[in-house]
Short mmCIF file of C-alpha atoms and ligand atoms in Angstrom, two decimals:
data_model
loop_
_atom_site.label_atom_id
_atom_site.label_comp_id
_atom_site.label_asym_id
_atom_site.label_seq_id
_atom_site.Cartn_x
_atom_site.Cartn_y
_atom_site.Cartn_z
CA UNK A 1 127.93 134.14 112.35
CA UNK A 2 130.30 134.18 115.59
CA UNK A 3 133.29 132.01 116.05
CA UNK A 4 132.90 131.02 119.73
CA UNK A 5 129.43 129.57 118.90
CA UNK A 6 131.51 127.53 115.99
CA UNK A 7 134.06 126.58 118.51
CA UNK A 8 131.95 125.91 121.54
CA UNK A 9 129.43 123.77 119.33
CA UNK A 10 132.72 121.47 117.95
CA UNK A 11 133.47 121.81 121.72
CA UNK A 12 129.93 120.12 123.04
CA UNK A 13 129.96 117.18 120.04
CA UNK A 14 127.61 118.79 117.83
CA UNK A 15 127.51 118.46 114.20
CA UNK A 16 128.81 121.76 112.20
CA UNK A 17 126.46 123.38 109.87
CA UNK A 18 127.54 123.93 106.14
CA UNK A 19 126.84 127.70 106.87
CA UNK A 20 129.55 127.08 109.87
CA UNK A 21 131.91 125.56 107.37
CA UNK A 22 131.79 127.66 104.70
CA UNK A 23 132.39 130.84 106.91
CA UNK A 24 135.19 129.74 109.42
CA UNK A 25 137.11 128.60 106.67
CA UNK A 26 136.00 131.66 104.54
CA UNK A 27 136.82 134.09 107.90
CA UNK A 28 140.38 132.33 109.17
CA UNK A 29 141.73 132.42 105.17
CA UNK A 30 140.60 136.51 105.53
CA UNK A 31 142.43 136.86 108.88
CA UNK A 32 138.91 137.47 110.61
CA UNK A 33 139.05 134.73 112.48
CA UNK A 34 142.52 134.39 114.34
CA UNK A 35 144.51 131.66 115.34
CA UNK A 36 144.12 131.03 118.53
CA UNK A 37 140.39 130.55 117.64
CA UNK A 38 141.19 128.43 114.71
CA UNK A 39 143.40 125.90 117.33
CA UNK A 40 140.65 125.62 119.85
CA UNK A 41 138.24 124.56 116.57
CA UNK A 42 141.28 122.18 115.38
CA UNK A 43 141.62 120.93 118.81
CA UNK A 44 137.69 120.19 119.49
CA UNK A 45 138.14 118.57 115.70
CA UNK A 46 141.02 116.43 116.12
CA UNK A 47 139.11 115.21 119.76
CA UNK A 48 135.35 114.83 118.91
CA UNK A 49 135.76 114.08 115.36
CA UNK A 50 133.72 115.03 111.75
CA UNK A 51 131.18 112.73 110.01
CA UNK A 52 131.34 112.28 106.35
CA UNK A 53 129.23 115.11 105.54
CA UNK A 54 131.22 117.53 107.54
CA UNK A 55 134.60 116.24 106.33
CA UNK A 56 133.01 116.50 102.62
CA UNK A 57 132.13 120.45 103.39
CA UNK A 58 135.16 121.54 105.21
CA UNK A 59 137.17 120.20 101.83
CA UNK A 60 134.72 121.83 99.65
CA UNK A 61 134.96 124.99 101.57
CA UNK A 62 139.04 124.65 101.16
CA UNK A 63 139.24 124.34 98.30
CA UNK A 64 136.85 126.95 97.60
CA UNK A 65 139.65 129.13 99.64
CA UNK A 66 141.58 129.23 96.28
CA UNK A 67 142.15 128.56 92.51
CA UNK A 68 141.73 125.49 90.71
CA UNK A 69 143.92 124.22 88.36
CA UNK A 70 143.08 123.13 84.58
CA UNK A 71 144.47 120.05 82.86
CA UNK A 72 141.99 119.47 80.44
CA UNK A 73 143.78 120.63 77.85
CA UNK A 74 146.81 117.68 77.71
CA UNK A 75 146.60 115.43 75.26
CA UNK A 76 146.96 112.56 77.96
CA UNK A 77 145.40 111.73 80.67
CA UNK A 78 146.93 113.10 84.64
CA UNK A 79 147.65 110.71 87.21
CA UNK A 80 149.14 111.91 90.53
CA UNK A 81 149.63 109.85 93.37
CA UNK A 82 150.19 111.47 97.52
CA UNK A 83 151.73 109.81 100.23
CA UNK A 84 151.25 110.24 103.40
CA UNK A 85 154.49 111.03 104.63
CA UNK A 86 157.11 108.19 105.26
CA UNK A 87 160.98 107.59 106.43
CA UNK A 88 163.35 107.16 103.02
CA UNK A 89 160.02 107.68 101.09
CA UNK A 90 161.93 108.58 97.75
CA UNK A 91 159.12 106.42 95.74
CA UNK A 92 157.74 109.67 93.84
CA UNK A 93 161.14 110.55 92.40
CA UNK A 94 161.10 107.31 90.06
CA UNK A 95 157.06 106.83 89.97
CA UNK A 96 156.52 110.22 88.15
CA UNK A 97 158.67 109.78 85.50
CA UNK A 98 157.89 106.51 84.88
CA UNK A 99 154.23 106.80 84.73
CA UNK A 100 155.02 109.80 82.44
CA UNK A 101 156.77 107.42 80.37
CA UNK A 102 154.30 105.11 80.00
CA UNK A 103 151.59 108.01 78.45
CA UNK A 104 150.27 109.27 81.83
CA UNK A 105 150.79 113.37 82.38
CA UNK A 106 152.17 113.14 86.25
CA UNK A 107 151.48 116.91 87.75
CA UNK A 108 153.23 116.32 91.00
CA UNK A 109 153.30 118.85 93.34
CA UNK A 110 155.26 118.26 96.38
CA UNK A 111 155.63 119.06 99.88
CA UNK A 112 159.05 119.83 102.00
CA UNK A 113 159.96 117.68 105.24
CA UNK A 114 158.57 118.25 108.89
CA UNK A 115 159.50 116.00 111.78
CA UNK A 116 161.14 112.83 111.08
CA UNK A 117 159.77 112.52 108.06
CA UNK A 118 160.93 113.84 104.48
CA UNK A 119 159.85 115.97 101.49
CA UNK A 120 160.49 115.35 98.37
CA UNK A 121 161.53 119.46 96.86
CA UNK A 122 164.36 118.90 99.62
CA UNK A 123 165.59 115.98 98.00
CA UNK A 124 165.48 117.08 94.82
CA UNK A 125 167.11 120.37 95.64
CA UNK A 126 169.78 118.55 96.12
CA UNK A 127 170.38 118.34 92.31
CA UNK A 128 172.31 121.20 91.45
CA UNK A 129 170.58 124.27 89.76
CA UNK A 130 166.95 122.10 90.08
CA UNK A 131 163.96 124.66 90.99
CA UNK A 132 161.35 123.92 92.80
CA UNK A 133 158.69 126.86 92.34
CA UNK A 134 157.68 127.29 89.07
CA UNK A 135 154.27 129.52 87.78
CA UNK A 136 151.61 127.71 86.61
CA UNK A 137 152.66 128.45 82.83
CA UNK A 138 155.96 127.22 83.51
CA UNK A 139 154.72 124.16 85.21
CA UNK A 140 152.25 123.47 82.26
CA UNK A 141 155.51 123.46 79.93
CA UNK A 142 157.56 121.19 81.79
CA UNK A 143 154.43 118.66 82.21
CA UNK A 144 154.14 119.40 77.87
CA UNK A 145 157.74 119.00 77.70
CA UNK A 146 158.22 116.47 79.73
CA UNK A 147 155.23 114.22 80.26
CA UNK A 148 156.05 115.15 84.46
CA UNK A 149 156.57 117.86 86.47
CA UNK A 150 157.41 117.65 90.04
CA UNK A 151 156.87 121.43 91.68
CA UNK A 152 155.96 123.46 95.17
CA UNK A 153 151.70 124.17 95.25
CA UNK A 154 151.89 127.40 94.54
CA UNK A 155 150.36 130.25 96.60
CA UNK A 156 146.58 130.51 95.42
CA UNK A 157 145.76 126.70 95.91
CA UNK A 158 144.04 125.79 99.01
CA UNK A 159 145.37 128.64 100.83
CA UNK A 160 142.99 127.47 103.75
CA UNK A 161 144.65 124.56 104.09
CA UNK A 162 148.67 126.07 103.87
CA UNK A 163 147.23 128.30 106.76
CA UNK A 164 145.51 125.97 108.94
CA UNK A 165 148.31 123.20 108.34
CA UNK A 166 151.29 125.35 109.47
CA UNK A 167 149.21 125.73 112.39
CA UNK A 168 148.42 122.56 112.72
CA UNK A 169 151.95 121.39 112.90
CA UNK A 170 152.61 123.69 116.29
CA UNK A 171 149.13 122.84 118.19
CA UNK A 172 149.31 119.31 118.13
CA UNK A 173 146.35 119.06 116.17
CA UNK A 174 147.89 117.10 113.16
CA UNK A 175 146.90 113.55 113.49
CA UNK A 176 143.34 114.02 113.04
CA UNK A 177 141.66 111.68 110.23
CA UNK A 178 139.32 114.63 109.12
CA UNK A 179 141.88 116.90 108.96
CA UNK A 180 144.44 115.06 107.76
CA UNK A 181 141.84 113.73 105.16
CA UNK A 182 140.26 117.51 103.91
CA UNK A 183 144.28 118.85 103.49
CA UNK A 184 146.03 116.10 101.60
CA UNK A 185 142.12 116.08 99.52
CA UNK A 186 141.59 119.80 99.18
CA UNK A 187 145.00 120.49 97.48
CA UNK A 188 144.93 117.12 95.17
CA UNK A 189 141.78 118.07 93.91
CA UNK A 190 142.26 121.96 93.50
CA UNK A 191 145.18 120.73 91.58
CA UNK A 192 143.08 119.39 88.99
CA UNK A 193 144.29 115.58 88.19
CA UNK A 194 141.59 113.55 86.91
CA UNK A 195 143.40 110.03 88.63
CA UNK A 196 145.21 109.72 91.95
CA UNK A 197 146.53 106.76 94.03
CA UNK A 198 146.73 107.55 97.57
CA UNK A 199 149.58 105.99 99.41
CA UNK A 200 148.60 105.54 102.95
CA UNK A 201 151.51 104.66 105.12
CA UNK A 202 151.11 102.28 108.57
CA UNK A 203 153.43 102.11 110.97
CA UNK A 204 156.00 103.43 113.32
CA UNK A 205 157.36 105.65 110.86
CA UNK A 206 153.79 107.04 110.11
CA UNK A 207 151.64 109.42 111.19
CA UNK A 208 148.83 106.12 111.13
CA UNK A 209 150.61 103.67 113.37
CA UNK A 210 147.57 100.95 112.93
CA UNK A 211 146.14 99.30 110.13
CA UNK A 212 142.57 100.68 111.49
CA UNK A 213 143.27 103.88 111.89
CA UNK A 214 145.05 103.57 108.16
CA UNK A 215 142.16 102.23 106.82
CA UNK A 216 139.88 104.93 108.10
CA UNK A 217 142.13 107.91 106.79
CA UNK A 218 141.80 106.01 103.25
CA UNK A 219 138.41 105.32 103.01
CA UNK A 220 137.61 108.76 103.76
CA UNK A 221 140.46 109.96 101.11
CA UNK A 222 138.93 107.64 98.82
CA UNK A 223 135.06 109.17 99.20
CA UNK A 224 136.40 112.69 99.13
CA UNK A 225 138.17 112.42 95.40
CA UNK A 226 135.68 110.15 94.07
CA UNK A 227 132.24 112.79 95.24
CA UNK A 228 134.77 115.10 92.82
CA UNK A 229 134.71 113.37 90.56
CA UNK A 230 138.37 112.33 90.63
CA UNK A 231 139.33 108.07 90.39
CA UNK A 232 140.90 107.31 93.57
CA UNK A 233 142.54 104.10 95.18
CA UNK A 234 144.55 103.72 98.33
CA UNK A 235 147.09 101.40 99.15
CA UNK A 236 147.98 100.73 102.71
CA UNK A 237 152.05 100.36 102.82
CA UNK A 238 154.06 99.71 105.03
CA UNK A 239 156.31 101.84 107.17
CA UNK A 240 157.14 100.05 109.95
CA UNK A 241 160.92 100.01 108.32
CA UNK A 242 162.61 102.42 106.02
CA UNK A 243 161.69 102.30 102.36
CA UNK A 244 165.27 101.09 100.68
CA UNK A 245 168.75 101.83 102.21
CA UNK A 246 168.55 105.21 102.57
CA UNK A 247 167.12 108.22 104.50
CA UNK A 248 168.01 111.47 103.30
CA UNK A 249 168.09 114.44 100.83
CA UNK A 250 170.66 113.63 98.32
CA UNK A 251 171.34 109.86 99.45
CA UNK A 252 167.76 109.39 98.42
CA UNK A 253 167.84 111.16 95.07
CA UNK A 254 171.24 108.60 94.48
CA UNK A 255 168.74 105.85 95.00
CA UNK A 256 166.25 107.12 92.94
CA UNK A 257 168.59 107.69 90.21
CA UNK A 258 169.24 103.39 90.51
CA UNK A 259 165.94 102.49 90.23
CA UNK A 260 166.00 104.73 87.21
CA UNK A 261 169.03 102.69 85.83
CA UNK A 262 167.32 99.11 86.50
CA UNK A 263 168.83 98.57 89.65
CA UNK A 264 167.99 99.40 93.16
CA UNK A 265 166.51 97.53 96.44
CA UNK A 266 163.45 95.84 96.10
CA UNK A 267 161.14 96.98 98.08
CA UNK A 268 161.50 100.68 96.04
CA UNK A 269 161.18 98.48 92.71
CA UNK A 270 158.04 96.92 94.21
CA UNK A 271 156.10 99.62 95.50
CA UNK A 272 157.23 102.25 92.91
CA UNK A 273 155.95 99.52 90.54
CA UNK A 274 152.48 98.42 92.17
CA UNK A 275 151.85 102.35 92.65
CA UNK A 276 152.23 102.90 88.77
CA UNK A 277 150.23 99.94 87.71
CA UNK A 278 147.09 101.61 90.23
CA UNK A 279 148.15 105.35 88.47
CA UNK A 280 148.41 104.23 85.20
CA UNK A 281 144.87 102.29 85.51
CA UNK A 282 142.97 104.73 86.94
CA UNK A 283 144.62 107.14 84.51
CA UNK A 284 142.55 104.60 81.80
CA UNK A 285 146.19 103.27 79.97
CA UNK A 286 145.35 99.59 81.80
CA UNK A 287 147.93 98.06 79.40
CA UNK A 288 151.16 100.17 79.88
CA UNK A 289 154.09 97.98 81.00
CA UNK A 290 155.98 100.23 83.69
CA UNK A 291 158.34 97.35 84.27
CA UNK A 292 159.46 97.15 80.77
CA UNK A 293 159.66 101.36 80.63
CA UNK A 294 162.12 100.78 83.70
CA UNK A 295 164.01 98.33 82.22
CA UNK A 296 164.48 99.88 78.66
CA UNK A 297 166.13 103.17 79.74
CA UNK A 298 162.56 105.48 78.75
CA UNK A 299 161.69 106.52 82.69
CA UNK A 300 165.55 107.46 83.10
CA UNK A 301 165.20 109.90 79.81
CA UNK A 302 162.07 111.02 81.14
CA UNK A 303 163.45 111.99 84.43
CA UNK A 304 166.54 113.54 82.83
CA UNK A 305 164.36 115.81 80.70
CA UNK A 306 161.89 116.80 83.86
CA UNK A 307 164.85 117.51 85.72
CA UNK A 308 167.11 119.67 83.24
CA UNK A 309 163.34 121.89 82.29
CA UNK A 310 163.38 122.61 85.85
CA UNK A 311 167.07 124.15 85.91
CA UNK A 312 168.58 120.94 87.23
CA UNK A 313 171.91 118.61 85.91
CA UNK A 314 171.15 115.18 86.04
CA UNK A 315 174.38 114.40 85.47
CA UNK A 316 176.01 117.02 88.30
CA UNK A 317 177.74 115.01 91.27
CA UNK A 318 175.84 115.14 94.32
CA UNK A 319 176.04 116.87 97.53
CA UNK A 320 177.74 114.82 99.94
CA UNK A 321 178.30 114.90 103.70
CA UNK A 322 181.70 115.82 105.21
CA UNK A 323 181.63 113.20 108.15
CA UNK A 324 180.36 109.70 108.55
CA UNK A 325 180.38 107.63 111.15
CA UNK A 326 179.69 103.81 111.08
CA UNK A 327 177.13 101.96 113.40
CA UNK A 328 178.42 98.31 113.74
CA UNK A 329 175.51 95.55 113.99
CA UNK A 330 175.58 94.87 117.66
CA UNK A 331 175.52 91.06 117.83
CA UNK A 332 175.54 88.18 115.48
CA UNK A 333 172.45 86.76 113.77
CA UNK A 334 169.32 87.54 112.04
CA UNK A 335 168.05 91.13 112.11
CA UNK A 336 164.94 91.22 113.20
CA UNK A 337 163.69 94.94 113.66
CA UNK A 338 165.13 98.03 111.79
CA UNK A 339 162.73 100.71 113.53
CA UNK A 340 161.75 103.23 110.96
CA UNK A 341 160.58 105.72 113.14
CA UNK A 342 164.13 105.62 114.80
CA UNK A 343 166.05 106.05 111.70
CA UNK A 344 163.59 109.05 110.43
CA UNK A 345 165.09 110.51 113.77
CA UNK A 346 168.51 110.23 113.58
CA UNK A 347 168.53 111.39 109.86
CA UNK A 348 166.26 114.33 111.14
CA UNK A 349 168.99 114.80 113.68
CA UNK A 350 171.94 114.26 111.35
CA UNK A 351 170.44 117.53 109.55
CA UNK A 352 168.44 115.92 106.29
CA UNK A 353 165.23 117.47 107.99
CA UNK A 354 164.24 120.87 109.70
CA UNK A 355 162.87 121.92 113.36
CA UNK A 356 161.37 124.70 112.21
CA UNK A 357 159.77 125.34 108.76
CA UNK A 358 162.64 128.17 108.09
CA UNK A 359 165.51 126.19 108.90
CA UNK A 360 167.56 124.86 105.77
CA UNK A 361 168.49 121.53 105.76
CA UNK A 362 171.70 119.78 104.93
CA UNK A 363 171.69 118.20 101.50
CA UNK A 364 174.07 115.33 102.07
CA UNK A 365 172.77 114.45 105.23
CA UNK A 366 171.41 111.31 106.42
CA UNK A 367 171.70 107.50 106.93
CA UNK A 368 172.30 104.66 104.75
CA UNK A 369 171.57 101.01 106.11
CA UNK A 370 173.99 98.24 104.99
CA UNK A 371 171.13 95.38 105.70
CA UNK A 372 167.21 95.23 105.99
CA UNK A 373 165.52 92.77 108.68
CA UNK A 374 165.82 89.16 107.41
CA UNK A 375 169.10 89.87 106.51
CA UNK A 376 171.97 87.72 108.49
CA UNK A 377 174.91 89.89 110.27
CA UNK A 378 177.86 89.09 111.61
CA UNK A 379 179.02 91.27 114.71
CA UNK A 380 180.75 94.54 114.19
CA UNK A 381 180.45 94.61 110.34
CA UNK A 382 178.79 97.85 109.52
CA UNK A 383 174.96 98.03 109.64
CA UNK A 384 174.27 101.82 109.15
CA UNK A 385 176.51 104.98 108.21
CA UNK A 386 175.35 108.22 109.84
CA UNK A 387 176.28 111.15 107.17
CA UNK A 388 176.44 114.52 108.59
CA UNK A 389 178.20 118.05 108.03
CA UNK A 390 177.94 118.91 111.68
CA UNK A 391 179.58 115.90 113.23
CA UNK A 392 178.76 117.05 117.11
CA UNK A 393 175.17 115.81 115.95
CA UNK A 394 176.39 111.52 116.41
CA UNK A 395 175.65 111.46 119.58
CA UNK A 396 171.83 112.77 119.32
CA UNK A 397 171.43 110.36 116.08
CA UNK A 398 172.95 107.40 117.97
CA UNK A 399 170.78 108.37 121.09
CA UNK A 400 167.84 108.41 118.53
CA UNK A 401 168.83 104.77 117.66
CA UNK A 402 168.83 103.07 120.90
CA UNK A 403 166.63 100.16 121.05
CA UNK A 404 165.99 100.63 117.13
CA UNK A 405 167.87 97.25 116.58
CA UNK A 406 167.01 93.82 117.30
CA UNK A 407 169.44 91.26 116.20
CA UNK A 408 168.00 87.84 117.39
CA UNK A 409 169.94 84.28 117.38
CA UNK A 410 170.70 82.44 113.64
CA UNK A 411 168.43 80.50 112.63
CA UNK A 412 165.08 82.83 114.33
CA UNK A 413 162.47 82.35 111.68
CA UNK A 414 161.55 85.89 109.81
CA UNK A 415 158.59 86.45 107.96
CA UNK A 416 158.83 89.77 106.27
CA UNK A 417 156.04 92.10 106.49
CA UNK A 418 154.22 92.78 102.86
CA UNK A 419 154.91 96.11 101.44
CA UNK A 420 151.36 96.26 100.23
CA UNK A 421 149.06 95.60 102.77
CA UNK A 422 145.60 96.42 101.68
CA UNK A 423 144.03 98.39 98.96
CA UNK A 424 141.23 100.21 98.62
CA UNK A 425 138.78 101.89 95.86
N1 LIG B 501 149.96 115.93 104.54
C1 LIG B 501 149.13 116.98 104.28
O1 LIG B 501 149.19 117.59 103.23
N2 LIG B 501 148.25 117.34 105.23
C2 LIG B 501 148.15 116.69 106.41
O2 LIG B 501 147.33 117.06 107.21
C3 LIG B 501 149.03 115.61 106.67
C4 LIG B 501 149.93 115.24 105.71
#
């Protein structure tokens, strides 16, 4: 087998044999096949496309790249749930322990930010003393201990995929449905959960900006986990605004923490809540009541017991920022438009996210919004606060924020956008 004819048939439309498959992702996880190669394959991916069967190998083969892990043994039954990658997406903070509260096992394992978007081990190494990598005995204990374990993959799963995605993220070749589809797949089902909900985001603060597009990635997600053999649903959510009133490392975990303790804006409630009901289903518990574990104080102890067997203090003060700066609403009247793509920027700016996979990123960072569209303001009362350590980085967050806010005339009619806007099993 040659690479260039694996290339130049991707190249020319055709279809890739499984013999294709299984050896370019066997001979780029060896080394045998370098980079450069493995771009001009990602690149004739991401621009000619996969069919099903094709997108169904290339997973296989990935996940074939590494270990698999074992949950069989837990008394209860695993649930995970994946997102596709949001602005002030804090929503698996408070879903894991409350599912795990509720008699799921939640083996969570978690990416950092890239981009404008954030990850949630940054935000929860913002907890003092909290680790993220753990080895696969200790992460066994903590899900035993706790019922939930949030935790960095580690090395020997999919290591075709950590490969090909960190060099996916510097050829342009992420936003490919097949690709995106076989990576977030691969590692969920290496990982061994019998459930998992898929949270598909749509909008500007997502890599899927349409609901088609959306759709597509999901469906496929969908067919991939259940020809394994794992129950999946989608939901299509939106992220055409950011999740809550904040955007941030440790200004998200604060958040968290609320939702936790009853409280908390809505929209978090709501789609931490409709994602548990789907996990907690397809886990087979069809009766739990995740409102009433939120309201009774059981997904708080759960949390603070995941969080203290990882090395953390729940009840340590959080990082915060040394500067802020205050964005006043521009206008009187109803805001209309809160641009999530736009505030992912400016927190990414502000220092809560990284430019290059290396860099560390500032825990307090970030920005907290005082209203949500629908709201009404009044005319210099504070709309946002930019948080930062480095406060020469205003000016590129408020640059980042032009045309991010539309305050339109009292009395404009506003019909809020659903958080949930389609499911799919
Ligand atoms: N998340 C992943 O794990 N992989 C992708 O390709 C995109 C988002």
């Amino acid at each position: 087998m040659d690479v260039i004819s694996v290339i130049r048939a991707k190249r020319d439309r055709a279809r890739l044999t499984d013999e294709q498959i299984d050896w370019v992702v066997d001979a780029y996880t060896r080394g045998e096949v370098a980079d450069e190669q493995m771009s001009a394959l990602a690149m004739a991916i991401l621009l000619n496309g996969m069919d099903r069967a094709e997108i169904a190998r290339w997973t296989a083969a990935m996940i074939a790249s590494g270990e698999r892990m074992d949950f069989s043994g837990l008394a209860r039954p695993t649930a995970d749930k994946h997102s596709t990658g949001g602005v002030g997406d804090k929503i698996t903070l408070p879903l894991a322990p409350l599912v795990a509260a509720c008699g799921a096992a939640v083996p969570q394992l978690s990416g950092r930010g890239l981009g404008h978007t954030g990850g949630t081990l940054d935000k929860l190494e913002s907890i003092p003393g909290w680790r993220a990598s753990l080895s696969n005995t200790e992460m066994l204990d903590v899900l035993r201990d706790a019922g939930a374990v949030i935790c960095a993959a580690g090395d020997g799963l999919a290591p075709a995929d950590r490969k090909l995605y960190a060099l996916r993220d510097v050829t342009g070749t992420v936003e490919s449905i097949p690709l995106i589809a076989s990576s977030i797949m691969s590692k969920k089902i290496a990982e061994g959960t019998g459930s998992l909900v898929l949270d598909v985001k749509v909008g500007s603060g997502a890599f899927m900006k349409t609901l088609e597009d959306a759709r597509e990635l999901a469906a496929t997600m969908v067919g991939l986990g259940t020809d394994h053999g794992v129950r999946t649903v989608a939901l299509l959510t939106d992220m055409s605004v950011p999740l809550g009133l904040t955007a941030g490392n440790a200004l998200e975990v604060r958040e968290s923490v609320e939702v936790l303790a009853g409280g908390g804006p809505a929209d978090v409630v709501e789609l931490t809540l409709a994602l548990a009901r789907d996990m907690l289903a397809a886990a087979g518990l069809p009766d739990a009541d995740p409102e009433k574990a939120l309201a009774d104080g059981s997904a708080m102890d759960v949390w603070r017991r995941m969080i203290r067997a990882q090395g953390g203090d729940p009840d340590a003060p959080l990082p915060a920022a040394r500067e802020t700066l205050v964005v006043p609403a521009p206008a009187t009247g109803v805001l209309t438009a809160l641009d999530a793509y736009a505030v992912g920027v400016a927190a990414w700016r502000l220092g809560a996210g990284r430019a290059r996979k290396e860099d560390a990123v500032q825990l307090g960072a970030g920005v907290e919004l005082h209203a949500k569209p629908g709201a009404t303001v009044r005319e210099g009362a504070p709309l946002l606060t930019l948080h930062t350590d480095t406060p020469e980085r205003f000016p590129y967050a408020q640059e980042a924020l032009a045309g991010a806010i539309t305050v339109s005339p009292q009395g404009t009619p506003f019909t809020p956008r659903p958080i949930v806007l389609d499911r799919i099993a």
